[in-house]
């Protein structure tokens, strides 16, 4: 999109993704939001039906605003070993890795997915923009970091019938394993399909060039007519990701480079991401600080909760014995799939076990708020964990 050079930054409209002609036509509620400077749909027409489609049919979500970096060069692997928490050397070509990275003090900057496209070429996808950090971290490495967000059209196709939709569209992905990807001929270019997603269910992400975007959308919806395909917005996706127990930067934790208060900084150990740290791979940014926290024990923990009642507890303060503040809920819903009141929360580690945790919920009832103190129980994440997410082939639904 070309903006007139005389426009000041606050006068510039949000950019439109390559799929905007289709998303605009389908957005019956005219419900829009800002994601990374792009116009994105919040809800198309019915939030309950959009969530139901994620769990029962097939859904399409516009991923174009997600930040994407191409990392390439002879030292690309060594650079990513230094930058991220996981062992990139174990990531084979054609595979995807969920990972995260921290600053020198061990505080989380962001999490994301790392795609190994070739021996010396990767794609890193994340929520926030980090080009300055990535470039500064590249000092001494023979590597090039390029933001390619605008050069890629991406869709998320999720749900139990998604594999059948792709088959009817001409892409047989039945043998594709989780966190793997494959390429197919598509028009005058290529289509990359990865078995990844943010719903905790069977699903795929599709990657092509902007010129092929509308063709891809139309092919999927033609193929999915008998399989209940429908577009979904960010609100339905948020419901599914909470059921899946997945975190979002800026919602479940504040990225270190945007955090104004020292006591709001969080480490991967405090956000339930300690499992991904490879302590034996050699030095990486933040390792010394994280080893100290590991040995001492993290002050905070990130947990899943089940809460009494059916009023969503988003933003609720947590108390021990109804009187001592011990944490805060960062994401919560009444889960339609589980028929439970679930939440994710930051809580002081010393209160994770032992029970007697209460959530202070304010319920709006006919223009008045009523304070509810509801008991909460720490439970394992993910809340929703269907076997089809990992089955290969996924099977028919």
Short mmCIF file of C-alpha atoms in Angstrom, two decimals:
data_model
loop_
_atom_site.label_atom_id
_atom_site.label_comp_id
_atom_site.label_asym_id
_atom_site.label_seq_id
_atom_site.Cartn_x
_atom_site.Cartn_y
_atom_site.Cartn_z
CA UNK A 1 0.00 0.00 0.00
CA UNK A 2 1.43 3.44 -0.96
CA UNK A 3 0.91 6.34 1.44
CA UNK A 4 1.24 10.00 0.41
CA UNK A 5 4.57 11.33 1.57
CA UNK A 6 3.00 14.39 3.26
CA UNK A 7 1.00 12.29 5.71
CA UNK A 8 2.17 12.44 9.28
CA UNK A 9 2.46 9.12 11.09
CA UNK A 10 -0.73 9.58 13.14
CA UNK A 11 -2.69 10.35 9.96
CA UNK A 12 -1.65 7.21 8.14
CA UNK A 13 -4.34 4.55 7.89
CA UNK A 14 -3.78 0.97 8.89
CA UNK A 15 -2.36 -1.22 6.17
CA UNK A 16 -4.50 -3.86 4.51
CA UNK A 17 -3.38 -7.46 4.11
CA UNK A 18 -3.40 -9.24 0.72
CA UNK A 19 -6.57 -11.05 1.86
CA UNK A 20 -8.42 -7.82 2.74
CA UNK A 21 -10.86 -7.91 -0.22
CA UNK A 22 -12.15 -11.26 1.10
CA UNK A 23 -12.05 -10.48 4.83
CA UNK A 24 -13.79 -7.15 4.26
CA UNK A 25 -16.60 -8.78 2.28
CA UNK A 26 -17.12 -11.41 5.00
CA UNK A 27 -16.98 -9.03 7.97
CA UNK A 28 -20.71 -8.63 8.60
CA UNK A 29 -20.24 -6.98 11.99
CA UNK A 30 -17.63 -4.55 10.62
CA UNK A 31 -15.55 -5.48 13.66
CA UNK A 32 -11.95 -4.43 13.08
CA UNK A 33 -8.81 -4.20 15.18
CA UNK A 34 -5.18 -3.18 14.84
CA UNK A 35 -2.58 -5.93 14.70
CA UNK A 36 0.93 -4.71 14.04
CA UNK A 37 -0.28 -1.80 11.92
CA UNK A 38 -2.65 -3.94 9.85
CA UNK A 39 -6.43 -3.95 9.71
CA UNK A 40 -7.54 -7.31 11.09
CA UNK A 41 -10.97 -8.82 11.81
CA UNK A 42 -12.04 -9.32 15.42
CA UNK A 43 -15.32 -11.16 14.76
CA UNK A 44 -16.97 -11.75 11.37
CA UNK A 45 -20.55 -12.46 12.38
CA UNK A 46 -21.01 -14.86 15.33
CA UNK A 47 -18.27 -15.47 17.90
CA UNK A 48 -19.81 -18.70 19.22
CA UNK A 49 -20.09 -20.20 15.74
CA UNK A 50 -16.53 -19.19 14.88
CA UNK A 51 -15.20 -20.93 17.98
CA UNK A 52 -17.38 -23.96 17.30
CA UNK A 53 -15.94 -24.20 13.78
CA UNK A 54 -12.40 -24.37 15.18
CA UNK A 55 -13.33 -27.48 17.15
CA UNK A 56 -15.76 -29.09 14.71
CA UNK A 57 -15.09 -28.12 11.08
CA UNK A 58 -12.43 -25.91 9.43
CA UNK A 59 -11.53 -22.26 9.86
CA UNK A 60 -9.38 -19.70 8.08
CA UNK A 61 -7.53 -16.91 9.89
CA UNK A 62 -5.49 -14.15 8.23
CA UNK A 63 -1.92 -14.44 9.53
CA UNK A 64 -0.37 -11.74 7.36
CA UNK A 65 0.21 -9.22 10.20
CA UNK A 66 2.37 -11.71 12.11
CA UNK A 67 5.97 -10.43 12.06
CA UNK A 68 8.29 -12.52 9.88
CA UNK A 69 12.07 -12.37 9.63
CA UNK A 70 14.30 -14.14 7.13
CA UNK A 71 17.61 -15.14 8.69
CA UNK A 72 20.23 -16.46 6.29
CA UNK A 73 23.95 -16.84 5.80
CA UNK A 74 26.84 -19.20 6.64
CA UNK A 75 26.49 -18.43 10.38
CA UNK A 76 22.69 -18.53 10.54
CA UNK A 77 22.58 -21.62 12.75
CA UNK A 78 25.34 -20.39 15.07
CA UNK A 79 23.61 -17.01 15.33
CA UNK A 80 20.26 -18.58 16.27
CA UNK A 81 22.00 -20.86 18.77
CA UNK A 82 23.26 -17.72 20.48
CA UNK A 83 19.95 -15.85 20.18
CA UNK A 84 17.31 -18.41 21.19
CA UNK A 85 16.77 -20.83 24.07
CA UNK A 86 16.44 -24.10 22.16
CA UNK A 87 19.04 -26.15 20.32
CA UNK A 88 18.73 -24.99 16.73
CA UNK A 89 21.33 -27.56 15.57
CA UNK A 90 18.72 -30.27 16.23
CA UNK A 91 16.24 -28.59 13.86
CA UNK A 92 16.37 -30.38 10.51
CA UNK A 93 15.53 -28.74 7.18
CA UNK A 94 11.75 -28.83 6.74
CA UNK A 95 11.06 -28.67 10.48
CA UNK A 96 9.60 -26.02 12.77
CA UNK A 97 10.55 -25.20 16.36
CA UNK A 98 8.60 -23.27 18.99
CA UNK A 99 11.16 -21.13 20.75
CA UNK A 100 11.79 -17.91 22.70
CA UNK A 101 14.56 -15.41 23.36
CA UNK A 102 15.59 -13.21 26.27
CA UNK A 103 17.81 -10.24 27.04
CA UNK A 104 21.11 -10.44 28.94
CA UNK A 105 19.26 -10.39 32.26
CA UNK A 106 17.20 -13.43 31.28
CA UNK A 107 13.94 -11.51 30.82
CA UNK A 108 11.60 -12.61 28.03
CA UNK A 109 11.52 -10.54 24.87
CA UNK A 110 9.21 -12.73 22.78
CA UNK A 111 8.33 -16.25 21.74
CA UNK A 112 7.67 -17.52 18.24
CA UNK A 113 8.14 -20.22 15.64
CA UNK A 114 11.39 -20.91 13.81
CA UNK A 115 11.23 -22.55 10.36
CA UNK A 116 14.34 -24.12 8.88
CA UNK A 117 13.89 -23.57 5.16
CA UNK A 118 17.40 -24.61 4.07
CA UNK A 119 20.73 -25.47 5.77
CA UNK A 120 21.60 -21.77 6.02
CA UNK A 121 18.17 -20.11 5.80
CA UNK A 122 15.45 -19.72 8.44
CA UNK A 123 12.19 -17.84 9.00
CA UNK A 124 11.39 -16.52 12.47
CA UNK A 125 7.75 -15.56 13.16
CA UNK A 126 6.70 -13.64 16.26
CA UNK A 127 4.21 -11.20 17.76
CA UNK A 128 6.33 -8.08 18.19
CA UNK A 129 8.95 -6.31 16.06
CA UNK A 130 12.53 -7.02 17.09
CA UNK A 131 14.65 -6.03 14.10
CA UNK A 132 17.00 -3.82 16.15
CA UNK A 133 17.59 -6.59 18.70
CA UNK A 134 18.10 -9.21 16.02
CA UNK A 135 20.57 -7.02 14.14
CA UNK A 136 22.50 -6.09 17.28
CA UNK A 137 22.67 -9.78 18.21
CA UNK A 138 24.14 -10.56 14.78
CA UNK A 139 27.40 -8.71 15.54
CA UNK A 140 30.31 -11.01 14.69
CA UNK A 141 28.18 -13.47 12.70
CA UNK A 142 28.11 -13.80 8.91
CA UNK A 143 24.33 -13.58 8.75
CA UNK A 144 21.67 -11.32 7.23
CA UNK A 145 18.38 -10.52 8.98
CA UNK A 146 15.54 -9.18 6.81
CA UNK A 147 11.96 -8.40 7.78
CA UNK A 148 9.73 -10.01 5.16
CA UNK A 149 6.28 -9.49 6.70
CA UNK A 150 4.93 -7.66 3.64
CA UNK A 151 6.41 -10.16 1.18
CA UNK A 152 4.46 -13.15 2.52
CA UNK A 153 0.74 -13.92 2.47
CA UNK A 154 -0.09 -16.35 5.26
CA UNK A 155 -3.28 -18.11 6.31
CA UNK A 156 -4.00 -20.37 9.26
CA UNK A 157 -6.29 -23.28 8.35
CA UNK A 158 -7.38 -25.01 11.56
CA UNK A 159 -9.92 -27.59 12.65
CA UNK A 160 -10.64 -31.32 12.35
CA UNK A 161 -11.68 -31.12 8.67
CA UNK A 162 -8.72 -28.94 7.62
CA UNK A 163 -6.75 -31.90 6.24
CA UNK A 164 -9.70 -32.85 4.01
CA UNK A 165 -10.11 -29.27 2.80
CA UNK A 166 -6.47 -29.23 1.72
CA UNK A 167 -6.83 -32.59 -0.01
CA UNK A 168 -9.80 -31.35 -2.03
CA UNK A 169 -7.87 -28.18 -2.82
CA UNK A 170 -5.13 -30.31 -4.39
CA UNK A 171 -2.66 -30.52 -1.50
CA UNK A 172 -2.37 -33.94 0.12
CA UNK A 173 -0.87 -33.27 3.56
CA UNK A 174 -2.08 -36.46 5.24
CA UNK A 175 1.51 -37.67 5.77
CA UNK A 176 2.75 -34.34 7.14
CA UNK A 177 3.78 -34.66 10.79
CA UNK A 178 3.36 -31.95 13.46
CA UNK A 179 5.99 -29.20 13.23
CA UNK A 180 6.99 -30.26 9.72
CA UNK A 181 6.44 -28.47 6.42
CA UNK A 182 6.17 -29.26 2.72
CA UNK A 183 6.11 -27.28 -0.52
CA UNK A 184 3.71 -27.60 -3.44
CA UNK A 185 3.41 -25.99 -6.85
CA UNK A 186 0.82 -23.23 -6.79
CA UNK A 187 0.02 -21.06 -9.76
CA UNK A 188 3.19 -19.37 -10.93
CA UNK A 189 4.85 -19.87 -7.56
CA UNK A 190 4.97 -22.17 -4.56
CA UNK A 191 2.82 -22.86 -1.52
CA UNK A 192 4.48 -23.89 1.72
CA UNK A 193 2.28 -25.79 4.17
CA UNK A 194 3.38 -26.26 7.77
CA UNK A 195 1.56 -28.38 10.32
CA UNK A 196 1.49 -25.64 12.92
CA UNK A 197 -1.11 -23.42 14.51
CA UNK A 198 -2.35 -21.60 17.59
CA UNK A 199 -5.55 -23.48 18.44
CA UNK A 200 -4.27 -26.66 20.11
CA UNK A 201 -6.12 -28.66 17.44
CA UNK A 202 -5.37 -30.19 14.07
CA UNK A 203 -4.32 -27.43 11.75
CA UNK A 204 -1.95 -26.01 9.16
CA UNK A 205 -0.41 -22.71 8.20
CA UNK A 206 -0.14 -21.76 4.51
CA UNK A 207 2.55 -19.48 3.12
CA UNK A 208 2.71 -17.94 -0.35
CA UNK A 209 3.32 -14.60 -2.11
CA UNK A 210 0.80 -11.72 -1.92
CA UNK A 211 -0.09 -12.01 -5.63
CA UNK A 212 -1.44 -15.53 -4.98
CA UNK A 213 -3.38 -14.62 -1.82
CA UNK A 214 -6.90 -14.24 -3.20
CA UNK A 215 -6.51 -17.33 -5.36
CA UNK A 216 -5.52 -19.34 -2.29
CA UNK A 217 -8.50 -18.04 -0.28
CA UNK A 218 -10.95 -18.89 -3.08
CA UNK A 219 -9.54 -22.38 -3.63
CA UNK A 220 -9.83 -23.19 0.08
CA UNK A 221 -13.41 -21.96 0.36
CA UNK A 222 -14.45 -23.81 -2.80
CA UNK A 223 -12.90 -27.00 -1.42
CA UNK A 224 -14.36 -26.50 2.04
CA UNK A 225 -18.00 -25.89 1.15
CA UNK A 226 -19.08 -29.33 2.35
CA UNK A 227 -16.73 -29.28 5.33
CA UNK A 228 -18.08 -26.26 7.16
CA UNK A 229 -15.22 -23.89 6.39
CA UNK A 230 -15.60 -20.34 7.67
CA UNK A 231 -13.36 -17.37 8.41
CA UNK A 232 -12.62 -16.53 12.04
CA UNK A 233 -11.41 -13.39 13.75
CA UNK A 234 -8.96 -12.77 16.56
CA UNK A 235 -11.56 -13.11 19.33
CA UNK A 236 -12.42 -16.72 18.41
CA UNK A 237 -8.74 -17.55 18.01
CA UNK A 238 -8.08 -16.12 21.46
CA UNK A 239 -10.69 -18.45 22.95
CA UNK A 240 -9.07 -21.45 21.29
CA UNK A 241 -5.54 -20.51 22.34
CA UNK A 242 -6.65 -20.17 25.98
CA UNK A 243 -8.19 -23.66 25.81
CA UNK A 244 -4.86 -24.81 24.39
CA UNK A 245 -2.95 -23.08 27.20
CA UNK A 246 -0.83 -21.01 24.80
CA UNK A 247 0.64 -17.65 25.76
CA UNK A 248 0.66 -14.33 23.87
CA UNK A 249 3.33 -11.67 24.19
CA UNK A 250 1.86 -8.44 25.51
CA UNK A 251 -1.13 -10.18 27.07
CA UNK A 252 0.29 -12.91 29.31
CA UNK A 253 3.62 -11.16 29.89
CA UNK A 254 5.14 -7.80 29.05
CA UNK A 255 8.14 -8.06 26.70
CA UNK A 256 11.29 -6.89 28.42
CA UNK A 257 11.99 -4.06 25.98
CA UNK A 258 8.53 -2.57 26.64
CA UNK A 259 8.38 -3.13 30.40
CA UNK A 260 8.44 0.07 32.49
CA UNK A 261 8.29 -1.56 35.95
CA UNK A 262 11.08 -3.83 37.15
CA UNK A 263 8.68 -6.09 39.05
CA UNK A 264 6.72 -6.86 35.85
CA UNK A 265 9.66 -8.48 34.06
CA UNK A 266 9.36 -12.23 33.62
CA UNK A 267 11.77 -14.98 32.61
CA UNK A 268 10.99 -18.13 30.61
CA UNK A 269 11.28 -20.09 33.86
CA UNK A 270 8.56 -17.89 35.37
CA UNK A 271 6.34 -18.24 32.28
CA UNK A 272 6.36 -22.05 32.09
CA UNK A 273 8.89 -22.15 29.24
CA UNK A 274 11.78 -23.67 31.16
CA UNK A 275 11.30 -26.95 29.28
CA UNK A 276 12.63 -25.40 26.08
CA UNK A 277 15.96 -24.22 27.50
CA UNK A 278 18.89 -26.34 26.33
CA UNK A 279 21.44 -25.81 29.09
CA UNK A 280 24.06 -27.99 27.36
CA UNK A 281 24.16 -26.39 23.89
CA UNK A 282 26.77 -23.80 24.80
CA UNK A 283 26.47 -20.12 25.54
CA UNK A 284 23.34 -18.17 24.63
CA UNK A 285 22.08 -14.72 25.52
CA UNK A 286 20.79 -14.67 29.09
CA UNK A 287 22.15 -18.09 30.06
CA UNK A 288 24.12 -16.94 33.10
CA UNK A 289 21.16 -15.05 34.54
CA UNK A 290 18.78 -17.95 33.88
CA UNK A 291 21.12 -20.45 35.54
CA UNK A 292 21.12 -18.27 38.64
CA UNK A 293 17.33 -18.14 38.70
CA UNK A 294 17.11 -21.88 38.06
CA UNK A 295 19.35 -22.64 41.04
CA UNK A 296 17.58 -20.18 43.31
CA UNK A 297 14.07 -21.00 42.09
CA UNK A 298 11.80 -18.57 40.18
CA UNK A 299 9.74 -16.10 42.21
CA UNK A 300 6.76 -16.38 39.85
CA UNK A 301 5.03 -19.26 38.09
CA UNK A 302 2.62 -19.32 35.17
CA UNK A 303 -0.22 -21.76 35.76
CA UNK A 304 -3.54 -23.00 34.49
CA UNK A 305 -6.59 -22.58 36.69
CA UNK A 306 -10.11 -23.95 36.94
CA UNK A 307 -12.43 -21.52 38.69
CA UNK A 308 -15.83 -22.06 40.26
CA UNK A 309 -18.84 -20.56 38.54
CA UNK A 310 -19.28 -19.52 34.92
CA UNK A 311 -18.22 -15.87 34.95
CA UNK A 312 -14.99 -15.27 33.02
CA UNK A 313 -12.22 -14.19 35.39
CA UNK A 314 -10.05 -12.23 32.96
CA UNK A 315 -8.00 -9.61 34.80
CA UNK A 316 -9.01 -10.91 38.23
CA UNK A 317 -6.62 -10.57 41.15
CA UNK A 318 -5.76 -13.79 42.96
CA UNK A 319 -5.71 -14.05 46.73
CA UNK A 320 -4.54 -16.62 49.23
CA UNK A 321 -7.15 -17.26 51.92
CA UNK A 322 -9.23 -14.41 50.43
CA UNK A 323 -6.95 -11.71 51.87
CA UNK A 324 -3.31 -11.88 50.66
CA UNK A 325 -2.71 -10.88 47.05
CA UNK A 326 -0.63 -13.57 45.30
CA UNK A 327 -1.12 -13.12 41.56
CA UNK A 328 -3.18 -12.01 38.58
CA UNK A 329 -5.14 -13.76 35.84
CA UNK A 330 -3.88 -12.81 32.38
CA UNK A 331 -6.38 -14.74 30.21
CA UNK A 332 -9.69 -16.42 30.99
CA UNK A 333 -12.87 -17.72 29.37
CA UNK A 334 -15.83 -19.92 30.02
CA UNK A 335 -14.75 -22.73 27.68
CA UNK A 336 -17.49 -23.89 25.29
CA UNK A 337 -15.47 -27.00 24.41
CA UNK A 338 -14.76 -28.05 27.99
CA UNK A 339 -17.79 -26.55 29.75
CA UNK A 340 -15.46 -25.18 32.41
CA UNK A 341 -14.34 -21.78 33.68
CA UNK A 342 -10.62 -21.76 32.86
CA UNK A 343 -7.83 -19.23 33.16
CA UNK A 344 -4.09 -18.70 32.98
CA UNK A 345 -2.31 -16.70 35.62
CA UNK A 346 0.94 -15.39 37.01
CA UNK A 347 1.15 -16.48 40.64
CA UNK A 348 3.84 -16.37 43.31
CA UNK A 349 5.56 -19.75 43.18
CA UNK A 350 5.23 -20.40 46.92
CA UNK A 351 1.43 -20.40 46.51
CA UNK A 352 1.18 -22.76 43.52
CA UNK A 353 0.70 -25.75 45.80
CA UNK A 354 -1.41 -25.84 48.92
CA UNK A 355 -4.70 -24.58 47.52
CA UNK A 356 -6.86 -21.91 49.16
CA UNK A 357 -6.59 -19.62 46.11
CA UNK A 358 -9.45 -17.25 45.35
CA UNK A 359 -10.21 -15.09 42.33
CA UNK A 360 -11.78 -11.66 42.80
CA UNK A 361 -14.22 -11.36 39.89
CA UNK A 362 -16.40 -8.36 39.13
CA UNK A 363 -19.54 -9.43 37.28
CA UNK A 364 -21.59 -6.79 35.45
CA UNK A 365 -25.24 -7.43 36.18
CA UNK A 366 -27.74 -4.92 34.83
CA UNK A 367 -25.42 -1.89 34.98
CA UNK A 368 -24.01 -2.77 38.41
CA UNK A 369 -20.85 -4.69 39.24
CA UNK A 370 -21.08 -7.43 41.81
CA UNK A 371 -17.89 -8.67 43.47
CA UNK A 372 -17.55 -12.46 43.50
CA UNK A 373 -14.85 -14.35 45.38
CA UNK A 374 -14.57 -17.69 43.57
CA UNK A 375 -12.26 -20.54 44.47
CA UNK A 376 -9.55 -21.43 41.95
CA UNK A 377 -7.56 -24.65 41.55
CA UNK A 378 -4.19 -25.00 39.81
CA UNK A 379 -4.43 -27.56 36.98
CA UNK A 380 -2.22 -28.78 34.15
CA UNK A 381 -2.09 -27.06 30.79
CA UNK A 382 -3.20 -27.49 28.06
CA UNK A 383 -6.84 -27.59 29.08
CA UNK A 384 -7.86 -28.89 25.63
CA UNK A 385 -5.61 -31.56 24.16
CA UNK A 386 -7.24 -33.66 21.43
CA UNK A 387 -5.27 -36.67 20.07
CA UNK A 388 -5.90 -35.59 16.46
CA UNK A 389 -3.48 -32.73 16.99
CA UNK A 390 -0.60 -35.24 16.89
CA UNK A 391 -2.03 -38.16 14.85
CA UNK A 392 -0.40 -38.85 11.47
CA UNK A 393 -2.37 -39.28 9.31
CA UNK A 394 -4.99 -37.23 11.18
CA UNK A 395 -7.90 -39.43 10.11
CA UNK A 396 -11.27 -38.37 8.82
CA UNK A 397 -13.69 -36.44 10.96
#
